[in-house]
Amino acid sequence: MIHFYFAMDLWLRGPSVRVLPISLAVTLLAGIVTVPVAAAAAPAAAQVSAGPSGDLVSPEWYARVRSVPLKVVFRGSADVVRVVVNDVTMTRVPGTAGDWSAIVPITPSTLGLFGTAYDALDNGTPFRRYLVVDDEAPEFGQVSPPAGELVHGSFMARASGMSDDTHVDRLELWANGKYVGVRKAPPLPHPGITSYGMPVDSGSYSGNLRLTWKAYDTLGNMSTRSWTVVADNAGPTATVNPKQNTRVRGTFTTWLTGVKDVAGLYNVQLWANGKYVGATTGTKFKVKTGKFNGKVKLTWRLEDDLYNVRTYTRTVIADNKAPTVKVTKAPKSKAKVKGTVKVYVKASDASGIARVELIVNGKVVAKDTKSGYVLSVNTKKQKKTMKVRVRVYDKLGNVKYAPTRVWYR
């Protein structure tokens, strides 16, 4: 017969082993086992204690964070006396049952939070929490209107194809450094790629307009996209001809010079004393004044390809009245003449006298352009019967004849 003696006690809490004076007589004989057990027990040895309990409550598992200092909160059992996370000693939060907090540096290479909670006997319980460090700002797809495009009045600025690994939170729009407004992202869940639009009122401004989108994700990462469009909110500029208070007669021409517009000249219209003259894509009009005398108000309406309009007014003076003429000294009709004969003329006109002419038998034989007009003719070179007339032109071309005289020699 073979006898084996074992002394042991199995504890459910762990691997601690205690030696007891309980003899387990195991008799092995021909495959038969007998186990007589003694009931008397000896005093227990000292137990080895486990660490305290607890875990992180903030941040969550696989939380997305930026590489900036992060507030971390641990909640433990009442026997916790010290907590260390990522080599940072945490501080107990007053007024709580078991919260500890710390500000933990986060770098782009940080994988997570790894720490230990200790009790008074320096028994430690490890804890961990993995993180995703995200320093990437939202990415832009396309913006519109395209760079360099002409815009007018109120127009839509758009950013499309926006994406971010975390979540686009909002987009701000700025125009020439001035805040325009903000567009918030739709709530989660969402497809991760979104488009945004915002109206921009360019008002009366004309010139380069610098647009800037600022995109933020929910972590505060920010990216920008800037581009320049051209605002045109003013009609074409030009110089109207003829000049103010120019005197005109009959059918005259009015025209534009120095036409400028970013969008380009589209249409030109003209009114004369409120009466519609016509429209053109060019820069000239002919205006009929007939027998009218007085002021003619010209109204030009210039429109560009963006429908911006500019109006110009110009007043001219219509003079369709002939000058006055009077022969003050000359041989009377049917008079006999010889040698060189002089004719003295008085003429006047509001537009000024251009010239005075002496006509004999249909031919101009003398002219004078200075006031105090004196015209001379050598009658020896003329026919014996002469039909004599004085003709006066003003500076616009209006003409007047003095009565015809007949001379003989």
Coordinates of C-alpha atoms in Angstrom, one line a residue:
M1 CA 0.0 0.0 0.0
I2 CA 1.2 3.5 -1.0
H3 CA 0.1 6.6 1.1
F4 CA 0.2 10.2 -0.3
Y5 CA -0.3 13.2 2.0
F6 CA -1.5 16.7 0.6
A7 CA -2.3 19.8 2.5
M8 CA -4.1 22.6 0.5
D9 CA -7.0 25.0 0.5
L10 CA -8.5 26.4 -2.8
W11 CA -9.7 30.0 -2.6
L12 CA -11.9 31.4 -5.3
R13 CA -10.3 34.9 -5.2
G14 CA -7.0 34.0 -6.6
P15 CA -3.8 31.9 -6.5
S16 CA -3.0 32.5 -2.8
V17 CA -2.0 29.2 -1.1
R18 CA -2.5 28.4 2.6
V19 CA -1.0 25.3 4.3
L20 CA -3.5 23.4 6.6
P21 CA -2.9 20.5 9.0
I22 CA -5.6 18.5 7.2
S23 CA -4.3 15.2 6.1
L24 CA -5.7 13.7 3.0
A25 CA -4.9 10.0 3.2
V26 CA -5.0 8.7 -0.2
T27 CA -4.6 5.1 -0.5
L28 CA -4.0 3.7 -3.9
L29 CA -4.3 0.0 -4.1
A30 CA -5.2 -2.0 -7.1
G31 CA -6.9 1.0 -8.6
I32 CA -8.9 1.7 -5.4
V33 CA -8.5 5.2 -3.8
T34 CA -9.5 5.8 -0.2
V35 CA -9.4 9.3 1.2
P36 CA -9.8 9.6 5.0
V37 CA -9.9 13.4 6.0
A38 CA -9.1 14.9 9.4
A39 CA -11.4 17.8 10.4
A40 CA -9.1 19.9 12.5
A41 CA -7.8 23.3 11.0
A42 CA -4.9 25.5 11.8
P43 CA -4.9 29.4 11.8
A44 CA -4.8 31.1 8.3
A45 CA -1.7 32.8 6.8
A46 CA -1.8 36.5 5.5
Q47 CA -3.7 37.1 2.2
V48 CA -2.1 39.0 -0.8
S49 CA -4.5 41.9 -1.8
A50 CA -5.6 42.9 -5.4
G51 CA -5.4 46.6 -6.7
P52 CA -8.3 49.1 -6.6
S53 CA -11.0 49.2 -9.3
G54 CA -11.9 52.0 -11.7
D55 CA -11.6 53.2 -15.3
L56 CA -11.6 56.3 -17.5
V57 CA -14.9 58.0 -18.1
S58 CA -13.6 60.7 -20.5
P59 CA -12.6 60.6 -23.3
E60 CA -14.5 57.6 -24.8
W61 CA -12.8 54.7 -26.5
Y62 CA -11.3 55.6 -29.9
A63 CA -12.3 59.3 -29.4
R64 CA -11.0 61.6 -32.1
V65 CA -8.8 64.3 -30.6
R66 CA -6.4 66.9 -31.7
S67 CA -2.7 67.0 -30.7
V68 CA -3.4 69.6 -28.0
P69 CA -3.6 69.1 -24.2
L70 CA -6.6 66.9 -23.4
K71 CA -8.7 66.8 -20.2
V72 CA -8.9 63.2 -18.9
V73 CA -11.3 62.0 -16.2
F74 CA -10.8 58.7 -14.2
R75 CA -13.5 57.3 -11.9
G76 CA -12.3 54.8 -9.3
S77 CA -13.2 53.0 -6.1
A78 CA -13.0 54.6 -2.7
D79 CA -9.6 53.0 -2.0
V80 CA -7.8 54.8 -4.8
V81 CA -5.2 57.2 -3.5
R82 CA -3.2 57.9 -6.6
V83 CA -3.7 57.8 -10.4
V84 CA -1.1 58.3 -13.1
V85 CA -1.9 58.5 -16.8
N86 CA 0.7 58.9 -19.6
D87 CA 3.2 59.9 -16.9
V88 CA 0.9 62.7 -15.6
T89 CA -0.3 62.5 -12.0
M90 CA -4.0 63.1 -11.8
T91 CA -5.8 65.3 -9.2
R92 CA -8.8 64.3 -7.2
V93 CA -11.9 66.2 -8.2
P94 CA -13.5 67.9 -5.1
G95 CA -17.1 67.1 -4.4
T96 CA -17.1 63.8 -6.3
A97 CA -17.2 60.2 -5.0
G98 CA -14.1 59.1 -6.9
D99 CA -13.3 61.2 -9.9
W100 CA -9.7 62.2 -10.8
S101 CA -8.7 64.6 -13.6
A102 CA -5.6 65.7 -15.4
I103 CA -4.6 67.7 -18.5
V104 CA -2.6 65.3 -20.7
P105 CA -0.4 66.3 -23.6
I106 CA -1.4 64.8 -26.9
T107 CA 1.0 64.6 -29.8
P108 CA 0.5 63.3 -33.4
S109 CA 2.1 60.0 -32.4
T110 CA 0.0 59.4 -29.3
L111 CA -1.8 56.1 -29.5
G112 CA -4.0 56.4 -26.4
L113 CA -4.1 56.8 -22.6
F114 CA -2.3 54.3 -20.5
G115 CA -2.3 54.6 -16.7
T116 CA -2.5 52.9 -13.3
A117 CA -4.7 53.5 -10.2
Y118 CA -3.0 52.8 -6.8
D119 CA -4.4 52.1 -3.3
A120 CA -2.7 52.9 0.0
L121 CA -0.6 49.7 -0.1
D122 CA 0.6 50.7 -3.6
N123 CA -1.3 47.9 -5.2
G124 CA -2.0 49.0 -8.8
T125 CA -4.7 48.5 -11.3
P126 CA -3.8 49.3 -14.9
F127 CA -6.2 51.0 -17.4
R128 CA -6.0 52.1 -21.0
R129 CA -8.0 53.8 -23.7
Y130 CA -7.1 54.1 -27.3
L131 CA -7.5 57.4 -29.2
V132 CA -7.4 58.6 -32.8
V133 CA -5.4 61.8 -33.2
D134 CA -6.8 64.0 -36.0
D135 CA -5.0 67.2 -36.9
E136 CA -6.3 67.1 -40.5
A137 CA -8.4 70.1 -41.5
P138 CA -11.4 69.7 -43.8
E139 CA -10.6 69.4 -47.5
F140 CA -12.2 71.5 -50.2
G141 CA -13.6 70.1 -53.5
Q142 CA -14.6 73.0 -55.8
V143 CA -15.6 76.6 -55.1
S144 CA -17.7 78.8 -57.3
P145 CA -18.2 81.2 -59.0
P146 CA -14.8 80.4 -60.7
A147 CA -11.8 82.7 -60.2
G148 CA -11.9 85.7 -62.4
E149 CA -15.6 85.4 -63.2
L150 CA -17.8 88.6 -63.4
V151 CA -20.4 88.9 -60.7
H152 CA -23.2 91.4 -60.2
G153 CA -25.5 92.4 -57.3
S154 CA -26.3 89.4 -55.1
F155 CA -24.7 86.1 -56.2
M156 CA -24.2 82.7 -54.6
A157 CA -20.7 81.6 -53.4
R158 CA -20.5 77.8 -53.1
A159 CA -18.1 75.2 -51.7
S160 CA -18.8 71.7 -52.9
G161 CA -17.3 68.3 -52.2
M162 CA -16.3 69.2 -48.6
S163 CA -14.9 66.2 -46.7
D164 CA -13.3 65.5 -43.3
D165 CA -12.4 62.3 -41.5
T166 CA -14.1 63.6 -38.4
H167 CA -17.0 65.8 -39.4
V168 CA -17.3 69.2 -41.0
D169 CA -18.8 71.4 -38.5
R170 CA -19.2 74.8 -40.2
L171 CA -18.0 77.1 -43.0
E172 CA -17.5 80.8 -42.7
L173 CA -17.5 83.1 -45.7
W174 CA -15.5 86.4 -46.0
A175 CA -15.5 88.9 -48.8
N176 CA -12.6 91.4 -49.0
G177 CA -11.8 90.7 -45.4
K178 CA -15.4 91.3 -44.2
Y179 CA -17.4 88.6 -42.5
V180 CA -20.4 87.5 -44.6
G181 CA -21.9 84.7 -42.6
V182 CA -21.7 81.0 -41.5
R183 CA -23.2 77.8 -42.7
K184 CA -23.5 74.9 -40.2
A185 CA -23.1 71.3 -41.3
P186 CA -26.0 68.9 -41.3
P187 CA -26.3 66.8 -38.1
L188 CA -24.8 63.3 -38.0
P189 CA -25.2 60.8 -39.6
H190 CA -24.3 62.2 -42.9
P191 CA -22.3 61.0 -45.9
G192 CA -19.1 62.9 -45.0
I193 CA -19.1 65.0 -48.1
T194 CA -21.3 68.1 -48.2
S195 CA -21.9 71.2 -50.2
Y196 CA -22.5 74.7 -48.9
G197 CA -23.8 77.9 -50.4
M198 CA -24.2 81.5 -49.2
P199 CA -25.5 84.6 -51.0
V200 CA -23.1 87.5 -51.3
D201 CA -24.4 91.0 -51.8
S202 CA -21.8 93.0 -53.8
G203 CA -23.9 96.1 -53.5
S204 CA -22.6 99.0 -55.6
Y205 CA -19.0 97.8 -55.4
S206 CA -17.0 97.3 -58.6
G207 CA -13.6 95.8 -58.8
N208 CA -11.7 92.7 -57.5
L209 CA -13.6 90.8 -54.8
R210 CA -11.6 88.4 -52.7
L211 CA -13.7 85.5 -51.4
T212 CA -12.5 83.2 -48.6
W213 CA -14.1 80.1 -47.2
K214 CA -12.9 79.0 -43.7
A215 CA -13.9 75.4 -43.0
Y216 CA -13.8 74.0 -39.5
D217 CA -14.3 70.4 -38.3
T218 CA -15.8 69.4 -35.0
L219 CA -12.3 69.3 -33.4
G220 CA -11.5 72.8 -34.4
N221 CA -9.2 72.0 -37.3
M222 CA -9.5 74.8 -39.9
S223 CA -8.6 75.2 -43.6
T224 CA -9.2 78.0 -46.0
R225 CA -9.8 78.5 -49.7
S226 CA -9.5 81.9 -51.2
W227 CA -10.1 83.1 -54.8
T228 CA -10.9 86.4 -56.6
V229 CA -13.9 87.3 -58.7
V230 CA -14.6 90.6 -60.4
A231 CA -17.6 92.6 -59.2
D232 CA -19.3 94.8 -61.8
N233 CA -22.2 96.9 -60.4
A234 CA -21.7 100.0 -62.5
G235 CA -22.8 100.8 -65.9
P236 CA -20.5 101.7 -68.8
T237 CA -18.5 105.0 -68.7
A238 CA -18.1 107.2 -71.7
T239 CA -17.8 110.7 -72.9
V240 CA -20.8 112.1 -74.8
N241 CA -20.2 114.3 -77.8
P242 CA -20.7 117.1 -78.9
K243 CA -19.9 119.2 -75.8
Q244 CA -22.5 120.8 -73.6
N245 CA -24.4 123.7 -75.2
T246 CA -22.9 123.0 -78.6
R247 CA -24.9 124.7 -81.4
V248 CA -26.3 122.4 -84.0
R249 CA -28.6 122.5 -87.0
G250 CA -30.6 120.2 -89.2
T251 CA -29.5 116.6 -88.7
F252 CA -26.5 116.4 -86.5
T253 CA -24.5 113.5 -85.1
T254 CA -24.0 112.7 -81.4
W255 CA -21.5 110.1 -80.4
L256 CA -19.6 108.4 -77.6
T257 CA -15.9 108.2 -77.1
G258 CA -13.8 106.4 -74.4
V259 CA -16.4 103.7 -73.7
K260 CA -15.2 101.5 -70.8
D261 CA -16.9 98.6 -69.0
V262 CA -15.6 95.4 -67.5
A263 CA -18.5 93.3 -68.8
G264 CA -18.7 95.0 -72.2
L265 CA -21.2 97.4 -73.8
Y266 CA -24.4 95.6 -74.7
N267 CA -26.9 98.2 -75.7
V268 CA -27.2 102.0 -76.2
Q269 CA -30.4 104.0 -76.4
L270 CA -31.0 107.7 -77.1
W271 CA -33.8 110.2 -76.4
A272 CA -34.0 113.8 -77.7
N273 CA -36.2 116.1 -75.6
G274 CA -37.9 113.0 -74.3
K275 CA -38.6 111.5 -77.7
Y276 CA -37.1 108.1 -78.4
V277 CA -34.5 108.3 -81.1
G278 CA -33.5 104.7 -81.3
A279 CA -31.1 101.9 -80.1
T280 CA -27.8 100.6 -81.3
T281 CA -24.9 98.4 -80.3
G282 CA -22.7 101.1 -81.6
T283 CA -21.8 104.5 -80.4
K284 CA -23.4 107.0 -82.9
F285 CA -26.8 108.5 -83.6
K286 CA -28.1 111.0 -86.1
V287 CA -30.6 113.4 -84.6
K288 CA -33.0 115.5 -86.8
T289 CA -33.9 119.0 -85.5
G290 CA -35.9 120.1 -88.5
K291 CA -36.8 123.8 -88.1
F292 CA -36.6 123.7 -84.3
N293 CA -34.7 126.3 -82.5
G294 CA -33.7 126.0 -78.9
K295 CA -32.3 123.5 -76.4
V296 CA -32.3 119.9 -77.2
K297 CA -31.8 117.6 -74.2
L298 CA -30.0 114.3 -75.2
T299 CA -30.4 111.4 -72.9
W300 CA -28.1 108.4 -73.4
R301 CA -28.8 105.1 -71.7
L302 CA -25.8 102.7 -71.7
E303 CA -26.3 99.1 -70.7
D304 CA -23.6 96.4 -70.2
D305 CA -23.7 92.6 -70.5
L306 CA -24.6 92.3 -66.8
Y307 CA -27.5 94.7 -67.3
N308 CA -25.8 97.5 -65.3
V309 CA -27.1 100.8 -66.6
R310 CA -25.6 104.3 -66.7
T311 CA -27.4 107.4 -68.0
Y312 CA -25.8 110.5 -69.4
T313 CA -27.5 113.8 -70.4
R314 CA -26.2 116.4 -72.7
T315 CA -27.9 119.6 -73.9
V316 CA -27.2 121.1 -77.3
I317 CA -28.7 124.2 -78.9
A318 CA -30.6 123.7 -82.2
D319 CA -30.2 126.8 -84.5
N320 CA -32.1 126.4 -87.7
K321 CA -32.7 130.1 -88.1
A322 CA -31.0 132.0 -90.9
P323 CA -28.9 135.0 -90.1
T324 CA -30.1 138.6 -90.6
V325 CA -28.6 140.6 -93.5
K326 CA -28.9 144.2 -94.6
V327 CA -27.1 146.1 -97.4
T328 CA -26.2 149.4 -95.8
K329 CA -24.5 151.0 -98.8
A330 CA -24.5 150.1 -102.5
P331 CA -25.8 151.2 -105.8
K332 CA -29.5 150.9 -106.0
S333 CA -31.3 148.5 -108.3
K334 CA -31.2 149.7 -112.0
A335 CA -28.3 152.0 -111.3
K336 CA -25.5 152.5 -113.9
V337 CA -22.2 151.6 -112.5
K338 CA -18.6 151.7 -113.6
G339 CA -15.2 150.8 -112.3
T340 CA -14.8 149.1 -108.9
V341 CA -18.0 149.2 -106.9
K342 CA -18.2 148.5 -103.1
V343 CA -21.1 147.0 -101.2
Y344 CA -21.4 147.5 -97.5
V345 CA -23.2 144.8 -95.5
K346 CA -24.5 144.4 -92.0
A347 CA -25.1 140.7 -90.8
S348 CA -25.7 139.0 -87.5
D349 CA -26.6 135.6 -86.1
A350 CA -26.7 133.9 -82.7
S351 CA -24.3 131.3 -83.8
G352 CA -22.0 133.8 -85.5
I353 CA -21.4 134.8 -89.1
A354 CA -19.1 132.6 -91.1
R355 CA -18.9 134.7 -94.2
V356 CA -20.6 137.3 -96.5
E357 CA -20.5 136.8 -100.2
L358 CA -21.2 139.0 -103.2
I359 CA -22.7 137.1 -106.2
V360 CA -22.9 138.6 -109.6
N361 CA -24.7 136.8 -112.3
G362 CA -24.6 133.6 -110.2
K363 CA -20.9 133.7 -109.5
V364 CA -19.2 134.7 -106.2
V365 CA -17.0 137.6 -107.0
A366 CA -16.1 138.7 -103.4
K367 CA -16.4 137.5 -99.8
D368 CA -15.6 138.9 -96.4
T369 CA -15.4 137.1 -93.0
K370 CA -14.9 140.1 -90.7
S371 CA -17.6 142.2 -89.2
G372 CA -18.1 145.5 -91.0
Y373 CA -18.4 143.5 -94.2
V374 CA -17.3 145.3 -97.4
L375 CA -17.5 143.6 -100.8
S376 CA -15.9 144.9 -103.9
V377 CA -16.4 144.1 -107.6
N378 CA -14.7 145.4 -110.8
T379 CA -17.7 146.0 -113.0
K380 CA -15.5 146.3 -116.1
K381 CA -15.1 142.6 -116.0
Q382 CA -18.8 141.9 -115.8
K383 CA -21.6 141.8 -118.4
K384 CA -23.4 145.1 -119.1
T385 CA -26.4 143.8 -117.2
M386 CA -25.6 142.5 -113.8
K387 CA -27.8 140.6 -111.3
V388 CA -26.3 141.3 -107.9
R389 CA -27.1 139.4 -104.6
V390 CA -25.5 139.3 -101.2
R391 CA -25.4 136.0 -99.4
V392 CA -24.7 135.4 -95.7
Y393 CA -23.8 132.1 -94.0
D394 CA -23.8 131.6 -90.2
K395 CA -21.3 129.3 -88.6
L396 CA -23.8 126.4 -88.7
G397 CA -24.4 126.7 -92.4
N398 CA -27.7 128.5 -92.2
V399 CA -28.0 130.9 -95.2
K400 CA -29.8 134.2 -96.0
Y401 CA -29.9 136.2 -99.2
A402 CA -30.4 140.0 -99.5
P403 CA -32.8 141.1 -102.3
T404 CA -31.4 141.0 -105.8
R405 CA -30.3 144.2 -107.5
V406 CA -29.8 144.8 -111.2
W407 CA -26.9 147.0 -112.3
Y408 CA -26.0 148.3 -115.8
R409 CA -22.8 149.7 -117.2

